Amino acid sequence: AQKVTQAQTEISVVEKEDVTLDCVYETRDTTYYLFWYKQPPSGELVFLIRRNSFDEQNEISGRYSWNFQKSTSSFNFTITASQVVDSAVYFCALNAGNNRKLIWGLGTSLAVNP
Amino acid sequence: GAVVSQHPSWVICKSGTSVKIECRSLDFQATTMFWYRQFPKQSLMLMATSNEGSKATYEQGVEKDKFLINHASLTLSTLTVTSAHPEDSSFYICSASRGGTSIAKNIQYFGAGTRLSVL
């Protein structure tokens, strides 16, 4: 079975704090893709990153960084020096198999307070 | 690139009427489009997968006669909620992905969503 678990339902931080959003996945496929999407209060989901199962290199994009560890089936997302504009719901998702469907986590609601 | 436009963004209708929602990929060809429904503070629930030129594939429990999906071109898919009732009130979101051998073919790009309120 394929599954994505985002154990943190809600996180609240103060601006400039670092915050890590956890994502744990399950799949029996050897080839798969992991995604992070951001859904701000406006509702539109924004694609942040895609990582395939053969690429365990961590990625950094500005204040965002992602840590992919196959050994623990995790794909965690860290925001450094958080800002109020980072307040949103963040979804982790998995694509495996021969279709393009995404298996979604339940999302983590991040509130960054001034 | 990869812009998806969804209209309308908000619609209020009377019970029993039908509502059509459009999803367009503006700067790429989308061989596959997806329709989701999202309840407040919940995750996305996939309703159906739509491939250009063929019938949509509905997820279990989704009534295909109630939620009509048409994907007539590589840039347009529509969702029609037929004979809408208050329980159909929700946030509907479409996404589109590139086709063929594109290296990004499994990345879904999302529209802004449509908030449907059925009175």
GROMACS .gro file of C-alpha atoms in nm:
model
  233
    1ALA     CA    1   0.000   0.000   0.000
    2GLN     CA    2   0.108   0.354  -0.063
    3LYS     CA    3   0.077   0.611   0.207
    4VAL     CA    4   0.203   0.953   0.310
    5THR     CA    5   0.206   1.057   0.672
    6GLN     CA    6   0.245   1.412   0.792
    7ALA     CA    7   0.229   1.370   1.165
    8GLN     CA    8   0.231   1.740   1.243
    9THR     CA    9  -0.118   1.881   1.198
   10GLU     CA   10  -0.039   2.236   1.302
   11ILE     CA   11   0.281   2.421   1.378
   12SER     CA   12   0.312   2.772   1.511
   13VAL     CA   13   0.641   2.961   1.514
   14VAL     CA   14   0.761   3.313   1.555
   15GLU     CA   15   0.909   3.491   1.259
   16LYS     CA   16   1.276   3.416   1.193
   17GLU     CA   17   1.260   3.076   1.359
   18ASP     CA   18   1.359   2.769   1.161
   19VAL     CA   19   1.090   2.508   1.119
   20THR     CA   20   1.094   2.152   0.986
   21LEU     CA   21   0.789   1.982   0.840
   22ASP     CA   22   0.801   1.605   0.853
   23CYS     CA   23   0.689   1.365   0.583
   24VAL     CA   24   0.708   0.986   0.599
   25TYR     CA   25   0.604   0.772   0.305
   26GLU     CA   26   0.532   0.409   0.230
   27THR     CA   27   0.558   0.234  -0.103
   28ARG     CA   28   0.681  -0.097  -0.237
   29ASP     CA   29   0.780   0.051  -0.571
   30THR     CA   30   1.150   0.106  -0.626
   31THR     CA   31   1.085   0.399  -0.856
   32TYR     CA   32   0.880   0.676  -0.708
   33TYR     CA   33   0.861   1.051  -0.675
   34LEU     CA   34   0.804   1.273  -0.376
   35PHE     CA   35   0.659   1.621  -0.385
   36TRP     CA   36   0.595   1.918  -0.164
   37TYR     CA   37   0.319   2.167  -0.235
   38LYS     CA   38   0.225   2.487  -0.056
   39GLN     CA   39  -0.138   2.598  -0.019
   40PRO     CA   40  -0.162   2.957   0.106
   41PRO     CA   41  -0.492   3.095   0.239
   42SER     CA   42  -0.592   3.190  -0.116
   43GLY     CA   43  -0.628   2.818  -0.189
   44GLU     CA   44  -0.409   2.770  -0.494
   45LEU     CA   45  -0.156   2.490  -0.454
   46VAL     CA   46   0.196   2.585  -0.549
   47PHE     CA   47   0.448   2.322  -0.658
   48LEU     CA   48   0.768   2.345  -0.454
   49ILE     CA   49   0.980   2.042  -0.535
   50ARG     CA   50   0.989   1.695  -0.685
   51ARG     CA   51   1.248   1.436  -0.591
   52ASN     CA   52   1.285   1.093  -0.746
   53SER     CA   53   1.377   0.781  -0.554
   54PHE     CA   54   1.721   0.753  -0.708
   55ASP     CA   55   1.834   1.098  -0.608
   56GLU     CA   56   1.901   1.129  -0.238
   57GLN     CA   57   2.084   1.454  -0.262
   58ASN     CA   58   1.948   1.718  -0.037
   59GLU     CA   59   1.824   2.029  -0.205
   60ILE     CA   60   1.838   2.390  -0.105
   61SER     CA   61   1.643   2.670  -0.265
   62GLY     CA   62   1.680   2.998  -0.085
   63ARG     CA   63   1.534   2.958   0.262
   64TYR     CA   64   1.386   2.619   0.172
   65SER     CA   65   1.570   2.291   0.204
   66TRP     CA   66   1.468   1.930   0.172
   67ASN     CA   67   1.618   1.622   0.333
   68PHE     CA   68   1.542   1.295   0.158
   69GLN     CA   69   1.640   0.979   0.346
   70LYS     CA   70   1.540   0.648   0.196
   71SER     CA   71   1.663   0.460   0.504
   72THR     CA   72   1.388   0.617   0.711
   73SER     CA   73   1.143   0.675   0.421
   74SER     CA   74   1.134   1.043   0.499
   75PHE     CA   75   1.132   1.359   0.293
   76ASN     CA   76   1.143   1.647   0.538
   77PHE     CA   77   1.113   2.013   0.453
   78THR     CA   78   1.289   2.289   0.643
   79ILE     CA   79   1.219   2.658   0.622
   80THR     CA   80   1.503   2.871   0.754
   81ALA     CA   81   1.436   3.212   0.904
   82SER     CA   82   1.062   3.178   0.856
   83GLN     CA   83   0.853   3.472   0.744
   84VAL     CA   84   0.486   3.556   0.783
   85VAL     CA   85   0.438   3.489   0.411
   86ASP     CA   86   0.536   3.128   0.475
   87SER     CA   87   0.209   3.078   0.661
   88ALA     CA   88   0.022   2.812   0.465
   89VAL     CA   89  -0.072   2.449   0.459
   90TYR     CA   90   0.207   2.233   0.323
   91PHE     CA   91   0.134   1.901   0.162
   92CYS     CA   92   0.372   1.615   0.096
   93ALA     CA   93   0.273   1.375  -0.183
   94LEU     CA   94   0.392   1.053  -0.341
   95ASN     CA   95   0.370   0.927  -0.699
   96ALA     CA   96   0.453   0.564  -0.764
   97GLY     CA   97   0.354   0.306  -1.018
   98ASN     CA   98   0.248   0.356  -1.374
   99ASN     CA   99   0.004   0.636  -1.327
  100ARG     CA  100   0.033   1.002  -1.243
  101LYS     CA  101  -0.191   1.000  -0.939
  102LEU     CA  102  -0.057   1.158  -0.626
  103ILE     CA  103  -0.102   1.011  -0.282
  104TRP     CA  104  -0.142   1.305  -0.047
  105GLY     CA  105  -0.056   1.355   0.314
  106LEU     CA  106  -0.308   1.531   0.534
  107GLY     CA  107  -0.104   1.849   0.531
  108THR     CA  108   0.068   2.056   0.797
  109SER     CA  109  -0.072   2.398   0.873
  110LEU     CA  110   0.212   2.638   0.944
  111ALA     CA  111   0.146   2.968   1.116
  112VAL     CA  112   0.434   3.214   1.128
  113ASN     CA  113   0.360   3.490   1.372
  114PRO     CA  114   0.523   3.831   1.367
  115GLY     CA  115   0.564   2.845  -1.746
  116ALA     CA  116   0.310   2.585  -1.631
  117VAL     CA  117   0.017   2.811  -1.559
  118VAL     CA  118  -0.325   2.664  -1.502
  119SER     CA  119  -0.632   2.883  -1.509
  120GLN     CA  120  -0.955   2.777  -1.340
  121HIS     CA  121  -1.288   2.954  -1.372
  122PRO     CA  122  -1.501   3.058  -1.204
  123SER     CA  123  -1.324   3.113  -0.875
  124TRP     CA  124  -1.651   3.138  -0.684
  125VAL     CA  125  -2.003   3.033  -0.776
  126ILE     CA  126  -2.330   3.036  -0.588
  127CYS     CA  127  -2.619   2.847  -0.737
  128LYS     CA  128  -2.965   2.722  -0.649
  129SER     CA  129  -3.026   2.361  -0.564
  130GLY     CA  130  -3.108   2.159  -0.875
  131THR     CA  131  -2.908   2.366  -1.118
  132SER     CA  132  -2.591   2.261  -1.297
  133VAL     CA  133  -2.257   2.432  -1.270
  134LYS     CA  134  -1.966   2.410  -1.511
  135ILE     CA  135  -1.608   2.468  -1.404
  136GLU     CA  136  -1.333   2.518  -1.659
  137CYS     CA  137  -0.967   2.429  -1.625
  138ARG     CA  138  -0.717   2.552  -1.882
  139SER     CA  139  -0.345   2.501  -1.919
  140LEU     CA  140  -0.227   2.832  -2.057
  141ASP     CA  141   0.129   2.767  -2.165
  142PHE     CA  142   0.163   2.393  -2.203
  143GLN     CA  143  -0.023   2.095  -2.339
  144ALA     CA  144  -0.183   1.890  -2.067
  145THR     CA  145  -0.254   1.535  -2.171
  146THR     CA  146  -0.375   1.458  -1.822
  147MET     CA  147  -0.586   1.669  -1.592
  148PHE     CA  148  -0.709   1.590  -1.246
  149TRP     CA  149  -1.011   1.705  -1.053
  150TYR     CA  150  -1.003   1.725  -0.677
  151ARG     CA  151  -1.243   1.815  -0.404
  152GLN     CA  152  -1.125   1.964  -0.077
  153PHE     CA  153  -1.326   2.005   0.240
  154PRO     CA  154  -1.226   2.269   0.495
  155LYS     CA  155  -0.902   2.190   0.671
  156GLN     CA  156  -0.870   1.858   0.494
  157SER     CA  157  -0.645   1.710   0.232
  158LEU     CA  158  -0.722   1.682  -0.135
  159MET     CA  159  -0.956   1.409  -0.247
  160LEU     CA  160  -0.906   1.296  -0.604
  161MET     CA  161  -1.235   1.274  -0.790
  162ALA     CA  162  -1.122   1.175  -1.137
  163THR     CA  163  -0.836   1.162  -1.382
  164SER     CA  164  -0.904   1.303  -1.724
  165ASN     CA  165  -0.704   1.217  -2.034
  166GLU     CA  166  -0.744   1.418  -2.351
  167GLY     CA  167  -0.976   1.253  -2.598
  168SER     CA  168  -1.088   0.972  -2.372
  169LYS     CA  169  -1.335   0.913  -2.093
  170ALA     CA  170  -1.239   1.019  -1.746
  171THR     CA  171  -1.145   0.764  -1.484
  172TYR     CA  172  -1.343   0.820  -1.168
  173GLU     CA  173  -1.232   0.730  -0.820
  174GLN     CA  174  -1.438   0.490  -0.617
  175GLY     CA  175  -1.744   0.652  -0.469
  176VAL     CA  176  -1.755   0.943  -0.713
  177GLU     CA  177  -2.074   0.951  -0.919
  178LYS     CA  178  -1.978   0.996  -1.282
  179ASP     CA  179  -2.330   1.097  -1.381
  180LYS     CA  180  -2.324   1.372  -1.123
  181PHE     CA  181  -1.976   1.500  -1.193
  182LEU     CA  182  -1.938   1.511  -1.570
  183ILE     CA  183  -1.586   1.558  -1.695
  184ASN     CA  184  -1.490   1.649  -2.047
  185HIS     CA  185  -1.134   1.682  -2.172
  186ALA     CA  186  -1.188   1.779  -2.531
  187SER     CA  187  -0.853   1.939  -2.602
  188LEU     CA  188  -0.497   1.941  -2.477
  189THR     CA  189  -0.558   2.266  -2.292
  190LEU     CA  190  -0.911   2.241  -2.158
  191SER     CA  191  -1.100   2.018  -1.921
  192THR     CA  192  -1.439   2.091  -1.773
  193LEU     CA  193  -1.621   1.961  -1.468
  194THR     CA  194  -1.998   1.992  -1.462
  195VAL     CA  195  -2.178   1.939  -1.135
  196THR     CA  196  -2.523   1.833  -1.243
  197SER     CA  197  -2.834   1.895  -1.035
  198ALA     CA  198  -2.627   2.041  -0.757
  199HIS     CA  199  -2.739   2.006  -0.397
  200PRO     CA  200  -2.613   2.169  -0.079
  201GLU     CA  201  -2.396   1.867   0.000
  202ASP     CA  202  -2.203   1.936  -0.321
  203SER     CA  203  -2.084   2.264  -0.176
  204SER     CA  204  -1.708   2.243  -0.161
  205PHE     CA  205  -1.377   2.367  -0.297
  206TYR     CA  206  -1.303   2.207  -0.633
  207ILE     CA  207  -0.950   2.216  -0.768
  208CYS     CA  208  -0.810   2.110  -1.102
  209SER     CA  209  -0.455   2.027  -1.193
  210ALA     CA  210  -0.277   1.954  -1.516
  211SER     CA  211   0.036   1.766  -1.607
  212ARG     CA  212   0.245   1.763  -1.918
  213GLY     CA  213   0.233   1.469  -2.150
  214GLY     CA  214   0.452   1.246  -2.354
  215THR     CA  215   0.815   1.206  -2.264
  216SER     CA  216   0.842   1.528  -2.071
  217ILE     CA  217   1.074   1.487  -1.779
  218ALA     CA  218   0.821   1.681  -1.576
  219LYS     CA  219   0.525   1.474  -1.683
  220ASN     CA  220   0.419   1.372  -1.336
  221ILE     CA  221   0.431   1.719  -1.184
  222GLN     CA  222   0.081   1.851  -1.133
  223TYR     CA  223   0.024   2.223  -1.170
  224PHE     CA  224  -0.286   2.355  -1.002
  225GLY     CA  225  -0.558   2.601  -1.079
  226ALA     CA  226  -0.670   2.847  -0.815
  227GLY     CA  227  -0.977   2.643  -0.728
  228THR     CA  228  -1.351   2.704  -0.739
  229ARG     CA  229  -1.560   2.754  -0.430
  230LEU     CA  230  -1.908   2.619  -0.496
  231SER     CA  231  -2.195   2.712  -0.269
  232VAL     CA  232  -2.530   2.547  -0.339
  233LEU     CA  233  -2.828   2.712  -0.172
   0.00000   0.00000   0.00000
